[in-house]
Amino acid sequence: MEDSRIGLPIGVTLDRFIKRFQDDFPYATGELSQLLRDIALAGKVVNREVNKAGLINLSGSIGSDNIQGEDQQKLDVLANIRFIRAFTKGGEAGAIISEEDEKVIDLHNRGKYIIAIDPLDGSSNIDVNVSIGTIFSIYRRLSPVGTPVTKEDVLQPGTNQVAAGYLLYGSSTMLVYTTGKGVNGFTYDPTLGEYFLSHQDMRIPDDGKIYSINEASCLGFPDPVNEYLTYCHEHAHNSRYIGSLVADFHRNLLKGGIYMYPTTATYTTGKLRLMYECNALAFVVEQAGGMASTGNSRILEIVPNNVHQRCPIFIGSKVMVERLESYFM
Ligand code: P6P
């Protein structure tokens, strides 16, 4: 862990923090910093809309499904528009992979970065006032800027990420991200319109007693998962499952725990998407000292063949994920 990170005052603004550590990146020319600012800005706008959805008729479904076949919520569409607009105006993104868009969005500009984003994960919880989130991954494009974005640009393994993180729209709104040199969390103060450093050098506890999984699907779980659940039941663990990935992940990051979405009878390759859910959180959790596995391989090393592909995920405290993996051996 870089010593330079110790001692930054809690309460420093996101902008000052980004500037302070901008030189950490190879060929630091400020574009990645600008991209992080674009995400923070869009997050402020989405936060405002999420917080008053019920008042301005933004709750509920738009009556159509997204490309995943899931009932699209009004805020899903709005959040997608906000983030795409922020990236388009910012000029640093060359292409965008979004859960809400079947095709990769080539911005036909000189942007050096590829963004993979789930603009609003867990949006079915909006109507019941449960925390939801945005998840993002950032890669450098491999082909020269100014040329059409290629398949190789968008189908990169998670180990190629230059930054990743999430926004959590909860009792407070937070931005948590990594650029490969640790994980830092910023809390948004809507009265000042600023994010302030509130969680510096975040580390996930090596072990924990919280497990997050939808046990209603257990009849379709692989045997090793049910064997691990029996271990949890026999060793005084607590089940905590909000049904909103970012909220479950964030709690486990702070307290220690494991989130699991295995293959099931319905989701035979897993439900969560590799490019804009699993890889981003896997980068964050590894940078915080945790692990992210498919049960028998490291999530970040999967070479994608489809931008919307799904994978099973077991993510959280190292000791818990290792124990889960031991049942797959
Ligand atoms: P299930 C929300 O749709 C989501 O992608 C995650 O946020 C959440 O953890 C999971 O799916 C919930 O899925 O099948 O348990 O309802």
mmCIF file of C-alpha atoms and ligand atoms in Angstrom:
data_model
loop_
_atom_site.group_PDB
_atom_site.id
_atom_site.type_symbol
_atom_site.label_atom_id
_atom_site.label_comp_id
_atom_site.label_asym_id
_atom_site.label_seq_id
_atom_site.Cartn_x
_atom_site.Cartn_y
_atom_site.Cartn_z
ATOM 1 C CA MET A 1 0.000 0.000 0.000
ATOM 2 C CA GLU A 2 1.430 3.386 -0.993
ATOM 3 C CA ASP A 3 2.559 5.310 2.123
ATOM 4 C CA SER A 4 1.522 8.509 0.386
ATOM 5 C CA ARG A 5 -2.065 7.551 1.087
ATOM 6 C CA ILE A 6 -1.738 7.491 4.882
ATOM 7 C CA GLY A 7 -2.681 10.688 6.628
ATOM 8 C CA LEU A 8 -4.803 12.431 4.011
ATOM 9 C CA PRO A 9 -7.375 14.246 6.163
ATOM 10 C CA ILE A 10 -10.811 12.654 6.287
ATOM 11 C CA GLY A 11 -13.070 15.208 4.638
ATOM 12 C CA VAL A 12 -10.773 16.059 1.733
ATOM 13 C CA THR A 13 -12.909 16.538 -1.374
ATOM 14 C CA LEU A 14 -12.958 13.953 -4.160
ATOM 15 C CA ASP A 15 -11.548 16.512 -6.591
ATOM 16 C CA ARG A 16 -8.534 17.266 -4.373
ATOM 17 C CA PHE A 17 -8.013 13.558 -3.753
ATOM 18 C CA ILE A 18 -8.031 12.783 -7.489
ATOM 19 C CA LYS A 19 -5.586 15.636 -8.180
ATOM 20 C CA ARG A 20 -3.331 14.525 -5.297
ATOM 21 C CA PHE A 21 -2.920 11.004 -6.659
ATOM 22 C CA GLN A 22 -3.282 11.675 -10.386
ATOM 23 C CA ASP A 23 0.444 11.178 -10.919
ATOM 24 C CA ASP A 24 0.133 7.584 -9.729
ATOM 25 C CA PHE A 25 -1.023 6.456 -13.182
ATOM 26 C CA PRO A 26 1.380 5.662 -15.984
ATOM 27 C CA TYR A 27 1.295 8.356 -18.682
ATOM 28 C CA ALA A 28 -0.801 10.404 -16.261
ATOM 29 C CA THR A 29 -2.286 13.068 -18.455
ATOM 30 C CA GLY A 30 -5.448 13.727 -16.510
ATOM 31 C CA GLU A 31 -7.902 11.855 -18.713
ATOM 32 C CA LEU A 32 -8.604 9.162 -16.122
ATOM 33 C CA SER A 33 -9.071 11.858 -13.503
ATOM 34 C CA GLN A 34 -11.578 13.573 -15.781
ATOM 35 C CA LEU A 35 -13.400 10.278 -16.289
ATOM 36 C CA LEU A 36 -13.728 9.802 -12.526
ATOM 37 C CA ARG A 37 -15.111 13.330 -12.284
ATOM 38 C CA ASP A 38 -17.636 12.533 -15.033
ATOM 39 C CA ILE A 39 -18.822 9.515 -13.042
ATOM 40 C CA ALA A 40 -19.072 11.556 -9.854
ATOM 41 C CA LEU A 41 -21.098 14.234 -11.627
ATOM 42 C CA ALA A 42 -23.564 11.761 -13.162
ATOM 43 C CA GLY A 43 -23.830 10.125 -9.747
ATOM 44 C CA LYS A 44 -24.971 13.434 -8.241
ATOM 45 C CA VAL A 45 -27.731 13.737 -10.846
ATOM 46 C CA VAL A 46 -28.886 10.136 -10.450
ATOM 47 C CA ASN A 47 -28.773 10.509 -6.673
ATOM 48 C CA ARG A 48 -31.135 13.482 -6.902
ATOM 49 C CA GLU A 49 -33.560 11.513 -9.095
ATOM 50 C CA VAL A 50 -33.373 8.333 -6.988
ATOM 51 C CA ASN A 51 -34.069 10.309 -3.825
ATOM 52 C CA LYS A 52 -37.269 11.839 -5.118
ATOM 53 C CA ALA A 53 -38.442 9.118 -7.502
ATOM 54 C CA GLY A 54 -41.725 8.677 -5.676
ATOM 55 C CA LEU A 55 -42.479 12.400 -5.786
ATOM 56 C CA ILE A 56 -41.946 12.979 -9.482
ATOM 57 C CA ASN A 57 -43.505 9.809 -10.813
ATOM 58 C CA LEU A 58 -40.146 8.202 -11.586
ATOM 59 C CA SER A 59 -40.894 5.024 -9.718
ATOM 60 C CA GLY A 60 -42.066 1.895 -11.377
ATOM 61 C CA SER A 61 -41.646 0.233 -14.678
ATOM 62 C CA ILE A 62 -41.751 1.746 -18.137
ATOM 63 C CA GLY A 63 -43.704 -1.309 -19.240
ATOM 64 C CA SER A 64 -40.958 -2.827 -21.375
ATOM 65 C CA ASP A 65 -38.048 -5.190 -20.813
ATOM 66 C CA ASN A 66 -34.377 -4.374 -21.217
ATOM 67 C CA ILE A 67 -32.085 -6.475 -23.345
ATOM 68 C CA GLN A 68 -31.677 -8.805 -20.389
ATOM 69 C CA GLY A 69 -35.393 -9.516 -20.485
ATOM 70 C CA GLU A 70 -35.806 -7.738 -17.138
ATOM 71 C CA ASP A 71 -38.637 -5.310 -16.462
ATOM 72 C CA GLN A 72 -37.044 -1.926 -17.163
ATOM 73 C CA GLN A 73 -37.610 0.697 -14.491
ATOM 74 C CA LYS A 74 -37.995 4.380 -15.375
ATOM 75 C CA LEU A 75 -34.879 5.211 -13.370
ATOM 76 C CA ASP A 76 -32.897 2.521 -15.204
ATOM 77 C CA VAL A 77 -33.472 4.381 -18.444
ATOM 78 C CA LEU A 78 -32.842 7.783 -16.881
ATOM 79 C CA ALA A 79 -29.630 6.699 -15.160
ATOM 80 C CA ASN A 80 -28.377 5.197 -18.417
ATOM 81 C CA ILE A 81 -29.036 8.475 -20.238
ATOM 82 C CA ARG A 82 -27.294 10.487 -17.502
ATOM 83 C CA PHE A 83 -24.116 8.399 -17.517
ATOM 84 C CA ILE A 84 -23.899 8.182 -21.301
ATOM 85 C CA ARG A 85 -24.391 11.959 -21.518
ATOM 86 C CA ALA A 86 -21.686 12.584 -18.895
ATOM 87 C CA PHE A 87 -19.204 10.343 -20.724
ATOM 88 C CA THR A 88 -20.076 11.823 -24.116
ATOM 89 C CA LYS A 89 -19.580 15.397 -22.859
ATOM 90 C CA GLY A 90 -16.452 14.466 -20.882
ATOM 91 C CA GLY A 91 -14.788 13.197 -24.063
ATOM 92 C CA GLU A 92 -12.506 10.680 -22.324
ATOM 93 C CA ALA A 93 -14.585 7.566 -23.073
ATOM 94 C CA GLY A 94 -14.118 6.041 -26.526
ATOM 95 C CA ALA A 95 -16.892 3.473 -26.055
ATOM 96 C CA ILE A 96 -19.483 2.413 -23.491
ATOM 97 C CA ILE A 97 -20.758 -1.060 -22.602
ATOM 98 C CA SER A 98 -24.039 -0.629 -20.717
ATOM 99 C CA GLU A 99 -26.400 -3.167 -19.216
ATOM 100 C CA GLU A 100 -29.204 -1.135 -20.779
ATOM 101 C CA ASP A 101 -27.849 -1.215 -24.343
ATOM 102 C CA GLU A 102 -27.474 -4.398 -26.385
ATOM 103 C CA LYS A 103 -24.790 -2.938 -28.628
ATOM 104 C CA VAL A 104 -21.524 -1.341 -27.555
ATOM 105 C CA ILE A 105 -21.838 2.451 -27.920
ATOM 106 C CA ASP A 106 -18.882 3.664 -30.024
ATOM 107 C CA LEU A 107 -18.573 7.408 -29.344
ATOM 108 C CA HIS A 108 -16.370 7.861 -32.474
ATOM 109 C CA ASN A 109 -14.063 10.255 -30.651
ATOM 110 C CA ARG A 110 -10.482 10.346 -29.402
ATOM 111 C CA GLY A 111 -11.378 8.938 -25.998
ATOM 112 C CA LYS A 112 -8.732 6.536 -24.673
ATOM 113 C CA TYR A 113 -11.015 4.583 -22.349
ATOM 114 C CA ILE A 114 -13.689 1.904 -22.519
ATOM 115 C CA ILE A 115 -16.376 2.067 -19.822
ATOM 116 C CA ALA A 116 -18.473 -0.905 -18.745
ATOM 117 C CA ILE A 117 -21.393 0.184 -16.580
ATOM 118 C CA ASP A 118 -24.516 -1.020 -14.853
ATOM 119 C CA PRO A 119 -26.202 2.377 -14.516
ATOM 120 C CA LEU A 120 -28.653 1.309 -11.832
ATOM 121 C CA ASP A 121 -28.311 -2.131 -10.301
ATOM 122 C CA GLY A 122 -31.096 -3.452 -8.110
ATOM 123 C CA SER A 123 -33.574 -0.982 -9.580
ATOM 124 C CA SER A 124 -36.530 -3.251 -8.798
ATOM 125 C CA ASN A 125 -35.938 -2.115 -5.195
ATOM 126 C CA ILE A 126 -36.574 1.551 -6.010
ATOM 127 C CA ASP A 127 -40.292 1.366 -5.270
ATOM 128 C CA VAL A 128 -39.678 -0.082 -1.817
ATOM 129 C CA ASN A 129 -36.977 2.421 -0.892
ATOM 130 C CA VAL A 130 -34.137 -0.091 -0.669
ATOM 131 C CA SER A 131 -30.570 1.032 -1.470
ATOM 132 C CA ILE A 132 -29.497 0.636 -5.115
ATOM 133 C CA GLY A 133 -26.276 1.324 -6.967
ATOM 134 C CA THR A 134 -24.236 2.067 -10.064
ATOM 135 C CA ILE A 135 -21.301 -0.204 -10.910
ATOM 136 C CA PHE A 136 -18.498 0.779 -13.312
ATOM 137 C CA SER A 137 -15.304 -0.579 -14.838
ATOM 138 C CA ILE A 138 -12.708 1.399 -16.801
ATOM 139 C CA TYR A 139 -10.250 -0.059 -19.359
ATOM 140 C CA ARG A 140 -7.749 1.619 -21.691
ATOM 141 C CA ARG A 141 -8.602 0.948 -25.318
ATOM 142 C CA LEU A 142 -6.017 -1.227 -27.099
ATOM 143 C CA SER A 143 -6.532 0.100 -30.650
ATOM 144 C CA PRO A 144 -5.372 3.589 -31.703
ATOM 145 C CA VAL A 145 -7.706 6.481 -30.840
ATOM 146 C CA GLY A 146 -9.544 7.906 -33.820
ATOM 147 C CA THR A 147 -10.168 4.416 -35.272
ATOM 148 C CA PRO A 148 -13.372 2.400 -34.743
ATOM 149 C CA VAL A 149 -13.453 0.593 -31.406
ATOM 150 C CA THR A 150 -12.566 -3.079 -31.883
ATOM 151 C CA LYS A 151 -13.787 -6.343 -30.331
ATOM 152 C CA GLU A 152 -10.416 -6.639 -28.558
ATOM 153 C CA ASP A 153 -10.997 -3.193 -27.008
ATOM 154 C CA VAL A 154 -14.251 -4.272 -25.383
ATOM 155 C CA LEU A 155 -13.590 -7.919 -24.568
ATOM 156 C CA GLN A 156 -10.715 -7.423 -22.117
ATOM 157 C CA PRO A 157 -10.220 -9.533 -18.975
ATOM 158 C CA GLY A 158 -10.829 -7.856 -15.628
ATOM 159 C CA THR A 159 -7.096 -7.819 -14.927
ATOM 160 C CA ASN A 160 -6.828 -5.044 -17.551
ATOM 161 C CA GLN A 161 -9.031 -2.621 -15.613
ATOM 162 C CA VAL A 162 -7.369 0.714 -14.781
ATOM 163 C CA ALA A 163 -10.157 1.724 -12.402
ATOM 164 C CA ALA A 164 -13.459 0.384 -11.046
ATOM 165 C CA GLY A 165 -15.989 1.092 -8.371
ATOM 166 C CA TYR A 166 -19.554 1.790 -7.466
ATOM 167 C CA LEU A 167 -21.991 4.434 -6.292
ATOM 168 C CA LEU A 168 -24.359 3.405 -3.505
ATOM 169 C CA TYR A 169 -27.596 5.379 -3.230
ATOM 170 C CA GLY A 170 -28.515 4.496 0.339
ATOM 171 C CA SER A 171 -29.043 6.209 3.698
ATOM 172 C CA SER A 172 -26.127 8.257 2.401
ATOM 173 C CA THR A 173 -24.781 8.272 -1.148
ATOM 174 C CA MET A 174 -21.225 7.020 -1.502
ATOM 175 C CA LEU A 175 -18.672 6.656 -4.260
ATOM 176 C CA VAL A 176 -16.183 3.834 -3.650
ATOM 177 C CA TYR A 177 -13.441 3.210 -6.212
ATOM 178 C CA THR A 178 -9.948 1.897 -6.879
ATOM 179 C CA THR A 179 -7.308 2.722 -9.466
ATOM 180 C CA GLY A 180 -5.196 -0.242 -8.449
ATOM 181 C CA LYS A 181 -3.604 1.451 -5.440
ATOM 182 C CA GLY A 182 -6.101 0.683 -2.684
ATOM 183 C CA VAL A 183 -9.780 1.456 -2.208
ATOM 184 C CA ASN A 184 -11.214 4.749 -0.981
ATOM 185 C CA GLY A 185 -14.782 5.760 -0.149
ATOM 186 C CA PHE A 186 -16.337 9.190 -0.484
ATOM 187 C CA THR A 187 -19.614 10.317 1.043
ATOM 188 C CA TYR A 188 -21.748 12.785 -0.881
ATOM 189 C CA ASP A 189 -23.026 15.917 0.892
ATOM 190 C CA PRO A 190 -25.973 17.102 -1.209
ATOM 191 C CA THR A 191 -26.119 20.414 0.652
ATOM 192 C CA LEU A 192 -22.631 21.250 -0.642
ATOM 193 C CA GLY A 193 -22.759 19.186 -3.848
ATOM 194 C CA GLU A 194 -19.406 17.609 -2.934
ATOM 195 C CA TYR A 195 -18.079 14.118 -2.213
ATOM 196 C CA PHE A 196 -15.812 13.991 0.863
ATOM 197 C CA LEU A 197 -13.271 11.293 1.747
ATOM 198 C CA SER A 198 -14.948 9.280 4.512
ATOM 199 C CA HIS A 199 -13.416 5.775 4.197
ATOM 200 C CA GLN A 200 -9.673 5.867 3.482
ATOM 201 C CA ASP A 201 -7.705 2.763 2.444
ATOM 202 C CA MET A 202 -10.698 0.427 2.847
ATOM 203 C CA ARG A 203 -9.777 -3.170 3.801
ATOM 204 C CA ILE A 204 -12.247 -6.057 3.965
ATOM 205 C CA PRO A 205 -11.843 -8.237 7.105
ATOM 206 C CA ASP A 206 -10.008 -11.460 6.218
ATOM 207 C CA ASP A 207 -12.855 -13.527 7.682
ATOM 208 C CA GLY A 208 -16.487 -12.962 8.578
ATOM 209 C CA LYS A 209 -19.796 -14.504 9.602
ATOM 210 C CA ILE A 210 -22.172 -12.900 7.107
ATOM 211 C CA TYR A 211 -23.262 -14.766 4.004
ATOM 212 C CA SER A 212 -25.481 -13.263 1.289
ATOM 213 C CA ILE A 213 -27.345 -15.566 -1.092
ATOM 214 C CA ASN A 214 -30.920 -16.162 -2.254
ATOM 215 C CA GLU A 215 -31.449 -19.540 -0.559
ATOM 216 C CA ALA A 216 -34.860 -19.880 -2.276
ATOM 217 C CA SER A 217 -32.902 -21.151 -5.307
ATOM 218 C CA CYS A 218 -30.950 -23.751 -3.309
ATOM 219 C CA LEU A 219 -32.509 -26.749 -5.115
ATOM 220 C CA GLY A 220 -30.645 -25.593 -8.235
ATOM 221 C CA PHE A 221 -27.327 -24.763 -6.543
ATOM 222 C CA PRO A 222 -24.269 -26.908 -7.280
ATOM 223 C CA ASP A 223 -23.657 -29.388 -4.424
ATOM 224 C CA PRO A 224 -20.471 -27.585 -3.208
ATOM 225 C CA VAL A 225 -22.557 -24.446 -2.568
ATOM 226 C CA ASN A 226 -25.117 -26.331 -0.483
ATOM 227 C CA GLU A 227 -22.258 -28.033 1.400
ATOM 228 C CA TYR A 228 -20.807 -24.593 2.163
ATOM 229 C CA LEU A 229 -24.229 -23.339 3.297
ATOM 230 C CA THR A 230 -24.454 -26.287 5.685
ATOM 231 C CA TYR A 231 -21.080 -25.182 7.103
ATOM 232 C CA CYS A 232 -22.489 -21.655 7.580
ATOM 233 C CA HIS A 233 -25.649 -23.004 9.262
ATOM 234 C CA GLU A 234 -23.517 -25.124 11.615
ATOM 235 C CA HIS A 235 -21.061 -22.317 12.476
ATOM 236 C CA ALA A 236 -23.206 -19.462 13.795
ATOM 237 C CA HIS A 237 -23.188 -17.389 10.599
ATOM 238 C CA ASN A 238 -25.784 -14.720 9.806
ATOM 239 C CA SER A 239 -27.731 -14.594 6.554
ATOM 240 C CA ARG A 240 -28.045 -11.052 5.209
ATOM 241 C CA TYR A 241 -29.488 -10.670 1.701
ATOM 242 C CA ILE A 242 -30.891 -7.316 0.578
ATOM 243 C CA GLY A 243 -31.438 -8.325 -3.050
ATOM 244 C CA SER A 244 -29.363 -5.345 -4.136
ATOM 245 C CA LEU A 245 -25.811 -6.349 -5.055
ATOM 246 C CA VAL A 246 -24.091 -3.045 -4.285
ATOM 247 C CA ALA A 247 -25.766 -2.795 -0.861
ATOM 248 C CA ASP A 248 -24.868 -6.391 0.063
ATOM 249 C CA PHE A 249 -21.326 -6.004 -1.285
ATOM 250 C CA HIS A 250 -20.723 -2.718 0.550
ATOM 251 C CA ARG A 251 -21.885 -4.092 3.910
ATOM 252 C CA ASN A 252 -19.677 -7.162 3.492
ATOM 253 C CA LEU A 253 -16.733 -4.941 2.487
ATOM 254 C CA LEU A 254 -17.047 -3.039 5.754
ATOM 255 C CA LYS A 255 -17.982 -5.901 8.120
ATOM 256 C CA GLY A 256 -16.566 -9.003 6.436
ATOM 257 C CA GLY A 257 -18.738 -11.490 4.593
ATOM 258 C CA ILE A 258 -19.359 -13.327 1.346
ATOM 259 C CA TYR A 259 -21.886 -12.595 -1.412
ATOM 260 C CA MET A 260 -22.797 -15.560 -3.590
ATOM 261 C CA TYR A 261 -24.731 -15.832 -6.833
ATOM 262 C CA PRO A 262 -24.032 -19.365 -8.066
ATOM 263 C CA THR A 263 -25.452 -21.058 -11.126
ATOM 264 C CA THR A 264 -29.103 -21.957 -10.508
ATOM 265 C CA ALA A 265 -31.871 -23.813 -12.340
ATOM 266 C CA THR A 266 -32.987 -20.451 -13.796
ATOM 267 C CA TYR A 267 -29.537 -18.908 -14.364
ATOM 268 C CA THR A 268 -27.492 -21.820 -15.611
ATOM 269 C CA THR A 269 -24.391 -19.657 -16.125
ATOM 270 C CA GLY A 270 -25.080 -17.385 -13.133
ATOM 271 C CA LYS A 271 -27.183 -14.198 -13.054
ATOM 272 C CA LEU A 272 -24.637 -11.424 -12.622
ATOM 273 C CA ARG A 273 -22.851 -9.949 -15.610
ATOM 274 C CA LEU A 274 -19.095 -10.271 -15.894
ATOM 275 C CA MET A 275 -18.217 -6.991 -17.603
ATOM 276 C CA TYR A 276 -20.167 -4.429 -15.571
ATOM 277 C CA GLU A 277 -20.916 -6.138 -12.263
ATOM 278 C CA CYS A 278 -18.506 -8.953 -11.390
ATOM 279 C CA ASN A 279 -15.236 -7.534 -12.749
ATOM 280 C CA ALA A 280 -15.696 -4.119 -11.167
ATOM 281 C CA LEU A 281 -16.456 -5.490 -7.696
ATOM 282 C CA ALA A 282 -13.757 -8.135 -8.062
ATOM 283 C CA PHE A 283 -11.155 -5.401 -8.691
ATOM 284 C CA VAL A 284 -12.393 -3.439 -5.663
ATOM 285 C CA VAL A 285 -12.493 -6.447 -3.341
ATOM 286 C CA GLU A 286 -9.016 -7.695 -4.334
ATOM 287 C CA GLN A 287 -7.626 -4.180 -3.794
ATOM 288 C CA ALA A 288 -9.229 -4.279 -0.331
ATOM 289 C CA GLY A 289 -7.618 -7.648 0.459
ATOM 290 C CA GLY A 290 -10.541 -9.917 -0.441
ATOM 291 C CA MET A 291 -11.239 -12.462 -3.198
ATOM 292 C CA ALA A 292 -13.652 -12.933 -6.098
ATOM 293 C CA SER A 293 -14.097 -16.396 -7.588
ATOM 294 C CA THR A 294 -16.377 -18.377 -9.879
ATOM 295 C CA GLY A 295 -15.989 -21.225 -7.370
ATOM 296 C CA ASN A 296 -12.870 -22.547 -8.995
ATOM 297 C CA SER A 297 -11.218 -19.659 -10.833
ATOM 298 C CA ARG A 298 -10.388 -15.986 -10.340
ATOM 299 C CA ILE A 299 -13.113 -13.735 -11.779
ATOM 300 C CA LEU A 300 -10.615 -11.147 -13.045
ATOM 301 C CA GLU A 301 -8.884 -13.682 -15.292
ATOM 302 C CA ILE A 302 -11.978 -14.641 -17.308
ATOM 303 C CA VAL A 303 -11.484 -13.661 -20.958
ATOM 304 C CA PRO A 304 -14.942 -12.473 -22.056
ATOM 305 C CA ASN A 305 -16.489 -13.543 -25.354
ATOM 306 C CA ASN A 306 -19.653 -11.466 -25.022
ATOM 307 C CA VAL A 307 -20.091 -8.050 -23.366
ATOM 308 C CA HIS A 308 -23.280 -9.223 -21.611
ATOM 309 C CA GLN A 309 -22.085 -12.632 -20.524
ATOM 310 C CA ARG A 310 -22.952 -13.830 -17.048
ATOM 311 C CA CYS A 311 -20.854 -15.781 -14.556
ATOM 312 C CA PRO A 312 -21.258 -17.318 -11.103
ATOM 313 C CA ILE A 313 -19.686 -15.176 -8.371
ATOM 314 C CA PHE A 314 -18.465 -15.753 -4.823
ATOM 315 C CA ILE A 315 -16.973 -12.505 -3.539
ATOM 316 C CA GLY A 316 -15.830 -11.138 -0.180
ATOM 317 C CA SER A 317 -13.555 -12.032 2.734
ATOM 318 C CA LYS A 318 -10.556 -14.110 1.684
ATOM 319 C CA VAL A 319 -10.958 -16.894 4.275
ATOM 320 C CA MET A 320 -14.677 -17.276 3.437
ATOM 321 C CA VAL A 321 -14.124 -17.430 -0.336
ATOM 322 C CA GLU A 322 -11.225 -19.877 0.095
ATOM 323 C CA ARG A 323 -13.423 -22.110 2.252
ATOM 324 C CA LEU A 324 -16.195 -21.981 -0.379
ATOM 325 C CA GLU A 325 -13.651 -22.874 -3.092
ATOM 326 C CA SER A 326 -12.447 -25.839 -1.026
ATOM 327 C CA TYR A 327 -15.866 -27.470 -1.522
ATOM 328 C CA PHE A 328 -15.431 -27.208 -5.325
ATOM 329 C CA MET A 329 -12.099 -29.080 -5.258
HETATM 330 P P1 P6P B 1 -32.433 -12.548 -7.066
HETATM 331 C C1 P6P B 1 -30.636 -7.225 -8.927
HETATM 332 O O1 P6P B 1 -31.469 -7.604 -10.012
HETATM 333 C C2 P6P B 1 -29.427 -8.146 -8.963
HETATM 334 O O2 P6P B 1 -28.773 -8.016 -10.180
HETATM 335 C C3 P6P B 1 -28.499 -7.850 -7.796
HETATM 336 O O3 P6P B 1 -28.481 -6.502 -7.462
HETATM 337 C C4 P6P B 1 -29.058 -8.710 -6.686
HETATM 338 O O4 P6P B 1 -28.076 -9.108 -5.746
HETATM 339 C C5 P6P B 1 -29.600 -9.922 -7.447
HETATM 340 O O5 P6P B 1 -29.869 -9.493 -8.783
HETATM 341 C C6 P6P B 1 -30.885 -10.422 -6.840
HETATM 342 O O6 P6P B 1 -31.291 -11.549 -7.622
HETATM 343 O O7 P6P B 1 -32.480 -13.653 -8.084
HETATM 344 O O8 P6P B 1 -31.966 -13.048 -5.703
HETATM 345 O O9 P6P B 1 -33.686 -11.717 -6.977
#
